Amino acid sequence: MLGRVNHVAIAVPDLAAATASYRDTLGATVSAPQALPEHGVTVVFVELPNTKVELLQPLGTDSPIAAFLDKNPSGGMHHICYEVGDILAARDQLIQGGARVLGTGEPKIGAHGKPVLFLHPKDFFGTLIELEQV
Amino acid sequence: MLGRVNHVAIAVPDLAAATASYRDTLGATVSAPQALPEHGVTVVFVELPNTKVELLQPLGTDSPIAAFLDKNPSGGMHHICYEVGDILAARDQLIQGGARVLGTGEPKIGAHGKPVLFLHPKDFFGTLIELEQV
């Protein structure tokens, strides 16, 4: 079921400082910040040769990463996103295997304009997993 | 400086259960467990098309992931490893940029038989970064 690692998402309290660190200290290629108000984050893409890292900063009053940053004020790795070919087939197979899908269970349109789902971290050893249909 | 994402490491309290979950529930290709006593972990490789995830379980009494699992008993994403071409040049550039290298500052031979270094998570927004020379 799992395809490529689409991205690793890192929540940070200060996106400008984190972007400068990845660009200047680590020598990576970084995008301009993109505000995604419908997802409650501003994102900077760190482009690596085989995948990308997404630096996320909360945007607005109801950000899905606010609680994580309350618990981890310095920031940290927030989730990993895997690509799947058919997100509904993947979801049904996961539920049959006993995994819990967050929210309504229906895919939403994610930050890349494609259908996504999140799986309960308690079912995957503390790791929040996003699935994205590509 | 940063090259490919070599792997994302996930610490887990029960490697057999995590391996079964990635293999059976998520449908991924997983390796046999490999004990690495000199690194204080047993590892299972989850092979994805563009990179890999490493599931780590503490091995022995002085495991480098024991404190992480004390703090995160269910497990969680532990570090991300980037490839670099010249680890000594990368280290010197990082130190010049104000980043701290863990331990003595000299590369050790990592789990893949190649020189590795770890960077202080406080300098990278809560993310433990491993560099591996390839």
mmCIF file of C-alpha atoms in Angstrom:
data_model
loop_
_atom_site.group_PDB
_atom_site.id
_atom_site.type_symbol
_atom_site.label_atom_id
_atom_site.label_comp_id
_atom_site.label_asym_id
_atom_site.label_seq_id
_atom_site.Cartn_x
_atom_site.Cartn_y
_atom_site.Cartn_z
ATOM 1 C CA MET A 1 0.000 0.000 0.000
ATOM 2 C CA LEU A 2 2.661 2.539 1.038
ATOM 3 C CA GLY A 3 4.348 4.352 -1.811
ATOM 4 C CA ARG A 4 6.952 7.131 -1.708
ATOM 5 C CA VAL A 5 7.563 9.251 1.354
ATOM 6 C CA ASN A 6 5.953 12.435 0.073
ATOM 7 C CA HIS A 7 7.238 14.596 2.921
ATOM 8 C CA VAL A 8 8.271 14.769 6.543
ATOM 9 C CA ALA A 9 6.529 17.625 8.355
ATOM 10 C CA ILE A 10 8.348 19.539 11.086
ATOM 11 C CA ALA A 11 6.405 21.959 13.285
ATOM 12 C CA VAL A 12 8.389 25.051 14.272
ATOM 13 C CA PRO A 13 7.552 28.041 16.452
ATOM 14 C CA ASP A 14 9.416 30.542 14.240
ATOM 15 C CA LEU A 15 9.184 29.788 10.541
ATOM 16 C CA ALA A 16 11.510 32.591 9.431
ATOM 17 C CA ALA A 17 14.267 31.432 11.769
ATOM 18 C CA ALA A 18 13.803 27.779 10.789
ATOM 19 C CA THR A 19 13.864 28.645 7.090
ATOM 20 C CA ALA A 20 17.084 30.608 7.541
ATOM 21 C CA SER A 21 18.607 27.686 9.436
ATOM 22 C CA TYR A 22 17.784 25.126 6.736
ATOM 23 C CA ARG A 23 18.887 27.482 3.966
ATOM 24 C CA ASP A 24 22.005 29.058 5.473
ATOM 25 C CA THR A 25 23.284 26.551 8.046
ATOM 26 C CA LEU A 26 22.218 23.299 6.374
ATOM 27 C CA GLY A 27 22.597 24.591 2.816
ATOM 28 C CA ALA A 28 19.226 23.328 1.577
ATOM 29 C CA THR A 29 16.943 24.734 -1.110
ATOM 30 C CA VAL A 30 13.890 26.299 0.517
ATOM 31 C CA SER A 31 10.706 27.777 -0.952
ATOM 32 C CA ALA A 32 9.036 31.057 -0.112
ATOM 33 C CA PRO A 33 6.529 30.733 2.757
ATOM 34 C CA GLN A 34 3.000 29.848 1.681
ATOM 35 C CA ALA A 35 0.043 30.697 3.903
ATOM 36 C CA LEU A 36 -2.570 27.938 3.857
ATOM 37 C CA PRO A 37 -5.360 29.391 6.008
ATOM 38 C CA GLU A 38 -7.718 26.490 5.236
ATOM 39 C CA HIS A 39 -5.112 24.152 6.788
ATOM 40 C CA GLY A 40 -4.158 26.450 9.674
ATOM 41 C CA VAL A 41 -0.475 26.562 8.768
ATOM 42 C CA THR A 42 2.116 28.537 6.891
ATOM 43 C CA VAL A 43 4.515 26.180 5.127
ATOM 44 C CA VAL A 44 8.027 26.353 3.710
ATOM 45 C CA PHE A 45 9.161 23.468 1.507
ATOM 46 C CA VAL A 46 12.713 22.184 1.930
ATOM 47 C CA GLU A 47 13.547 20.437 -1.334
ATOM 48 C CA LEU A 48 15.781 17.370 -1.059
ATOM 49 C CA PRO A 49 16.782 15.203 -4.032
ATOM 50 C CA ASN A 50 14.402 12.345 -3.167
ATOM 51 C CA THR A 51 11.636 13.891 -1.038
ATOM 52 C CA LYS A 52 10.871 17.050 0.866
ATOM 53 C CA VAL A 53 10.659 18.375 4.369
ATOM 54 C CA GLU A 54 7.845 20.759 5.195
ATOM 55 C CA LEU A 55 8.404 23.352 7.897
ATOM 56 C CA LEU A 56 5.030 24.265 9.432
ATOM 57 C CA GLN A 57 4.109 27.241 11.590
ATOM 58 C CA PRO A 58 0.615 27.701 13.058
ATOM 59 C CA LEU A 59 -1.650 30.127 11.220
ATOM 60 C CA GLY A 60 -4.862 31.443 12.766
ATOM 61 C CA THR A 61 -6.552 30.504 16.006
ATOM 62 C CA ASP A 62 -7.407 26.868 15.343
ATOM 63 C CA SER A 63 -4.212 25.413 13.911
ATOM 64 C CA PRO A 64 -3.915 21.597 13.881
ATOM 65 C CA ILE A 65 -0.293 21.926 15.039
ATOM 66 C CA ALA A 66 -0.945 24.291 17.971
ATOM 67 C CA ALA A 67 -1.331 21.515 20.551
ATOM 68 C CA PHE A 68 1.857 19.844 19.333
ATOM 69 C CA LEU A 69 3.811 23.084 19.790
ATOM 70 C CA ASP A 70 2.263 23.598 23.231
ATOM 71 C CA LYS A 71 3.721 20.207 24.151
ATOM 72 C CA ASN A 72 6.966 20.717 22.205
ATOM 73 C CA PRO A 73 7.666 24.458 22.346
ATOM 74 C CA SER A 74 10.953 24.187 20.434
ATOM 75 C CA GLY A 75 9.240 22.275 17.619
ATOM 76 C CA GLY A 76 9.789 18.771 16.330
ATOM 77 C CA MET A 77 8.881 16.169 13.727
ATOM 78 C CA HIS A 78 5.083 16.259 13.466
ATOM 79 C CA HIS A 79 4.087 13.687 10.857
ATOM 80 C CA ILE A 80 5.245 11.636 7.882
ATOM 81 C CA CYS A 81 3.258 11.521 4.648
ATOM 82 C CA TYR A 82 3.202 8.469 2.406
ATOM 83 C CA GLU A 83 1.777 8.381 -1.097
ATOM 84 C CA VAL A 84 -0.910 5.860 -2.000
ATOM 85 C CA GLY A 85 -2.504 5.071 -5.334
ATOM 86 C CA ASP A 86 -6.120 4.813 -4.156
ATOM 87 C CA ILE A 87 -6.879 6.507 -0.871
ATOM 88 C CA LEU A 88 -10.342 4.991 -0.441
ATOM 89 C CA ALA A 89 -9.034 1.470 -0.992
ATOM 90 C CA ALA A 90 -6.171 2.215 1.397
ATOM 91 C CA ARG A 91 -8.574 3.564 4.023
ATOM 92 C CA ASP A 92 -10.865 0.572 3.815
ATOM 93 C CA GLN A 93 -7.956 -1.855 4.080
ATOM 94 C CA LEU A 94 -6.577 0.049 7.087
ATOM 95 C CA ILE A 95 -9.896 0.085 8.893
ATOM 96 C CA GLN A 96 -10.253 -3.634 8.216
ATOM 97 C CA GLY A 97 -6.799 -4.048 9.772
ATOM 98 C CA GLY A 98 -7.984 -2.283 12.916
ATOM 99 C CA ALA A 99 -6.453 1.173 12.323
ATOM 100 C CA ARG A 100 -8.348 4.349 13.086
ATOM 101 C CA VAL A 101 -8.679 7.179 10.583
ATOM 102 C CA LEU A 102 -8.872 10.663 12.124
ATOM 103 C CA GLY A 103 -11.857 12.951 11.625
ATOM 104 C CA THR A 104 -14.861 11.825 9.628
ATOM 105 C CA GLY A 105 -12.956 9.137 7.787
ATOM 106 C CA GLU A 106 -13.574 10.916 4.497
ATOM 107 C CA PRO A 107 -10.485 12.253 2.644
ATOM 108 C CA LYS A 108 -9.989 16.008 2.647
ATOM 109 C CA ILE A 109 -8.147 18.019 0.041
ATOM 110 C CA GLY A 110 -4.659 18.511 1.481
ATOM 111 C CA ALA A 111 -2.049 21.221 1.173
ATOM 112 C CA HIS A 112 -0.980 19.933 -2.263
ATOM 113 C CA GLY A 113 -4.537 19.906 -3.657
ATOM 114 C CA LYS A 114 -4.845 16.127 -3.410
ATOM 115 C CA PRO A 115 -6.981 13.873 -1.173
ATOM 116 C CA VAL A 116 -5.413 13.113 2.213
ATOM 117 C CA LEU A 117 -6.226 11.201 5.383
ATOM 118 C CA PHE A 118 -4.508 11.041 8.760
ATOM 119 C CA LEU A 119 -4.151 7.838 10.793
ATOM 120 C CA HIS A 120 -4.323 7.715 14.574
ATOM 121 C CA PRO A 121 -0.788 7.865 16.050
ATOM 122 C CA LYS A 122 -1.797 5.435 18.806
ATOM 123 C CA ASP A 123 -2.251 2.760 16.163
ATOM 124 C CA PHE A 124 1.224 3.389 14.717
ATOM 125 C CA PHE A 125 3.552 3.595 17.720
ATOM 126 C CA GLY A 126 3.303 7.314 18.313
ATOM 127 C CA THR A 127 3.779 8.372 14.687
ATOM 128 C CA LEU A 128 1.146 10.519 13.003
ATOM 129 C CA ILE A 129 0.834 9.176 9.442
ATOM 130 C CA GLU A 130 -0.688 11.114 6.557
ATOM 131 C CA LEU A 131 -1.698 9.323 3.383
ATOM 132 C CA GLU A 132 -1.896 11.321 0.166
ATOM 133 C CA GLN A 133 -3.387 10.028 -3.066
ATOM 134 C CA VAL A 134 -1.128 10.793 -6.020
ATOM 135 C CA MET B 1 25.064 20.543 1.816
ATOM 136 C CA LEU B 2 22.005 18.343 2.449
ATOM 137 C CA GLY B 3 21.566 15.471 0.029
ATOM 138 C CA ARG B 4 18.950 12.720 0.020
ATOM 139 C CA VAL B 5 16.882 11.808 3.052
ATOM 140 C CA ASN B 6 18.616 8.529 3.851
ATOM 141 C CA HIS B 7 16.041 7.460 6.440
ATOM 142 C CA VAL B 8 13.536 8.534 9.040
ATOM 143 C CA ALA B 9 14.066 6.697 12.333
ATOM 144 C CA ILE B 10 11.093 5.756 14.483
ATOM 145 C CA ALA B 11 11.659 4.491 18.017
ATOM 146 C CA VAL B 12 9.201 1.812 19.103
ATOM 147 C CA PRO B 13 8.738 -0.092 22.355
ATOM 148 C CA ASP B 14 7.794 -3.378 20.633
ATOM 149 C CA LEU B 15 9.676 -4.017 17.407
ATOM 150 C CA ALA B 16 7.827 -7.216 16.517
ATOM 151 C CA ALA B 17 4.445 -5.525 16.826
ATOM 152 C CA ALA B 18 5.603 -2.451 14.890
ATOM 153 C CA THR B 19 7.070 -4.612 12.143
ATOM 154 C CA ALA B 20 3.826 -6.548 11.832
ATOM 155 C CA SER B 21 1.889 -3.284 11.662
ATOM 156 C CA TYR B 22 4.018 -1.835 8.872
ATOM 157 C CA ARG B 23 4.017 -5.119 6.965
ATOM 158 C CA ASP B 24 0.450 -6.288 7.437
ATOM 159 C CA THR B 25 -1.609 -3.154 8.088
ATOM 160 C CA LEU B 26 0.352 -0.640 5.976
ATOM 161 C CA GLY B 27 1.433 -3.169 3.347
ATOM 162 C CA ALA B 28 5.105 -2.160 3.324
ATOM 163 C CA THR B 29 8.192 -4.247 2.618
ATOM 164 C CA VAL B 30 10.090 -4.829 5.842
ATOM 165 C CA SER B 31 13.463 -6.461 6.548
ATOM 166 C CA ALA B 32 14.322 -9.055 9.160
ATOM 167 C CA PRO B 33 15.356 -7.487 12.489
ATOM 168 C CA GLN B 34 19.064 -6.756 12.797
ATOM 169 C CA ALA B 35 20.680 -6.465 16.223
ATOM 170 C CA LEU B 36 23.289 -3.708 16.313
ATOM 171 C CA PRO B 37 24.738 -4.035 19.825
ATOM 172 C CA GLU B 38 27.423 -1.418 19.153
ATOM 173 C CA HIS B 39 24.622 1.088 18.450
ATOM 174 C CA GLY B 40 22.324 -0.065 21.254
ATOM 175 C CA VAL B 41 19.402 -0.830 18.951
ATOM 176 C CA THR B 42 17.708 -3.561 17.006
ATOM 177 C CA VAL B 43 16.525 -2.231 13.654
ATOM 178 C CA VAL B 44 13.971 -3.215 11.028
ATOM 179 C CA PHE B 45 14.165 -1.448 7.667
ATOM 180 C CA VAL B 46 10.901 -0.410 6.014
ATOM 181 C CA GLU B 47 11.717 -0.050 2.326
ATOM 182 C CA LEU B 48 9.858 2.690 0.470
ATOM 183 C CA PRO B 49 10.417 3.544 -3.215
ATOM 184 C CA ASN B 50 12.438 6.710 -2.508
ATOM 185 C CA THR B 51 13.867 6.298 1.007
ATOM 186 C CA LYS B 52 13.460 4.130 4.066
ATOM 187 C CA VAL B 53 12.008 4.194 7.530
ATOM 188 C CA GLU B 54 13.986 2.517 10.294
ATOM 189 C CA LEU B 55 12.096 1.063 13.229
ATOM 190 C CA LEU B 56 14.371 1.058 16.281
ATOM 191 C CA GLN B 57 14.006 -0.833 19.542
ATOM 192 C CA PRO B 58 16.460 -0.409 22.439
ATOM 193 C CA LEU B 59 19.089 -3.138 22.785
ATOM 194 C CA GLY B 60 21.173 -3.521 25.909
ATOM 195 C CA THR B 61 21.377 -1.331 28.983
ATOM 196 C CA ASP B 62 22.743 1.887 27.474
ATOM 197 C CA SER B 63 20.615 2.436 24.389
ATOM 198 C CA PRO B 64 20.699 5.927 22.844
ATOM 199 C CA ILE B 65 16.920 5.735 22.348
ATOM 200 C CA ALA B 66 16.029 4.672 25.916
ATOM 201 C CA ALA B 67 15.504 8.224 27.200
ATOM 202 C CA PHE B 68 13.308 9.043 24.204
ATOM 203 C CA LEU B 69 11.084 6.036 24.920
ATOM 204 C CA ASP B 70 10.931 6.947 28.609
ATOM 205 C CA LYS B 71 9.516 10.306 27.520
ATOM 206 C CA ASN B 72 7.414 8.842 24.679
ATOM 207 C CA PRO B 73 6.401 5.365 25.855
ATOM 208 C CA SER B 74 4.304 4.635 22.758
ATOM 209 C CA GLY B 75 7.219 5.524 20.493
ATOM 210 C CA GLY B 76 7.585 8.262 17.911
ATOM 211 C CA MET B 77 9.758 9.797 15.213
ATOM 212 C CA HIS B 78 13.271 9.954 16.672
ATOM 213 C CA HIS B 79 15.517 11.465 14.006
ATOM 214 C CA ILE B 80 15.939 12.189 10.306
ATOM 215 C CA CYS B 81 19.137 11.278 8.453
ATOM 216 C CA TYR B 82 20.414 13.300 5.506
ATOM 217 C CA GLU B 83 23.210 12.226 3.213
ATOM 218 C CA VAL B 84 26.237 14.475 2.703
ATOM 219 C CA GLY B 85 29.178 14.120 0.355
ATOM 220 C CA ASP B 86 31.934 15.091 2.784
ATOM 221 C CA ILE B 87 31.051 14.786 6.443
ATOM 222 C CA LEU B 88 34.105 16.653 7.746
ATOM 223 C CA ALA B 89 33.472 19.604 5.445
ATOM 224 C CA ALA B 90 29.793 19.530 6.454
ATOM 225 C CA ARG B 91 30.719 19.447 10.139
ATOM 226 C CA ASP B 92 33.130 22.355 9.863
ATOM 227 C CA GLN B 93 30.604 24.440 7.947
ATOM 228 C CA LEU B 94 27.897 23.650 10.522
ATOM 229 C CA ILE B 95 30.097 24.564 13.464
ATOM 230 C CA GLN B 96 31.028 27.790 11.697
ATOM 231 C CA GLY B 97 27.283 28.438 11.330
ATOM 232 C CA GLY B 98 26.842 28.057 15.082
ATOM 233 C CA ALA B 99 25.429 24.514 15.203
ATOM 234 C CA ARG B 100 26.523 22.001 17.825
ATOM 235 C CA VAL B 101 27.657 18.496 16.929
ATOM 236 C CA LEU B 102 26.854 15.853 19.554
ATOM 237 C CA GLY B 103 29.560 13.807 21.260
ATOM 238 C CA THR B 104 33.218 14.388 20.497
ATOM 239 C CA GLY B 105 32.535 16.048 17.162
ATOM 240 C CA GLU B 106 34.348 13.237 15.362
ATOM 241 C CA PRO B 107 32.278 11.065 13.007
ATOM 242 C CA LYS B 108 31.494 7.533 14.157
ATOM 243 C CA ILE B 109 30.792 4.564 11.953
ATOM 244 C CA GLY B 110 26.996 4.332 11.817
ATOM 245 C CA ALA B 111 24.562 1.481 11.427
ATOM 246 C CA HIS B 112 25.195 1.321 7.660
ATOM 247 C CA GLY B 113 28.984 1.149 8.047
ATOM 248 C CA LYS B 114 29.482 4.775 6.991
ATOM 249 C CA PRO B 115 30.632 7.873 8.927
ATOM 250 C CA VAL B 116 27.833 9.666 10.765
ATOM 251 C CA LEU B 117 27.355 12.664 13.036
ATOM 252 C CA PHE B 118 24.375 13.900 15.029
ATOM 253 C CA LEU B 119 23.451 17.578 15.382
ATOM 254 C CA HIS B 120 21.975 19.076 18.533
ATOM 255 C CA PRO B 121 18.153 19.174 18.273
ATOM 256 C CA LYS B 122 18.069 22.509 20.097
ATOM 257 C CA ASP B 123 19.861 24.075 17.125
ATOM 258 C CA PHE B 124 17.302 22.666 14.669
ATOM 259 C CA PHE B 125 13.911 23.369 16.218
ATOM 260 C CA GLY B 126 13.546 20.156 18.170
ATOM 261 C CA THR B 127 14.598 17.821 15.354
ATOM 262 C CA LEU B 128 17.510 15.443 15.897
ATOM 263 C CA ILE B 129 19.440 15.425 12.606
ATOM 264 C CA GLU B 130 21.884 12.699 11.583
ATOM 265 C CA LEU B 131 24.315 13.285 8.746
ATOM 266 C CA GLU B 132 25.710 10.283 6.911
ATOM 267 C CA GLN B 133 28.553 10.424 4.419
ATOM 268 C CA VAL B 134 27.735 8.432 1.287
#
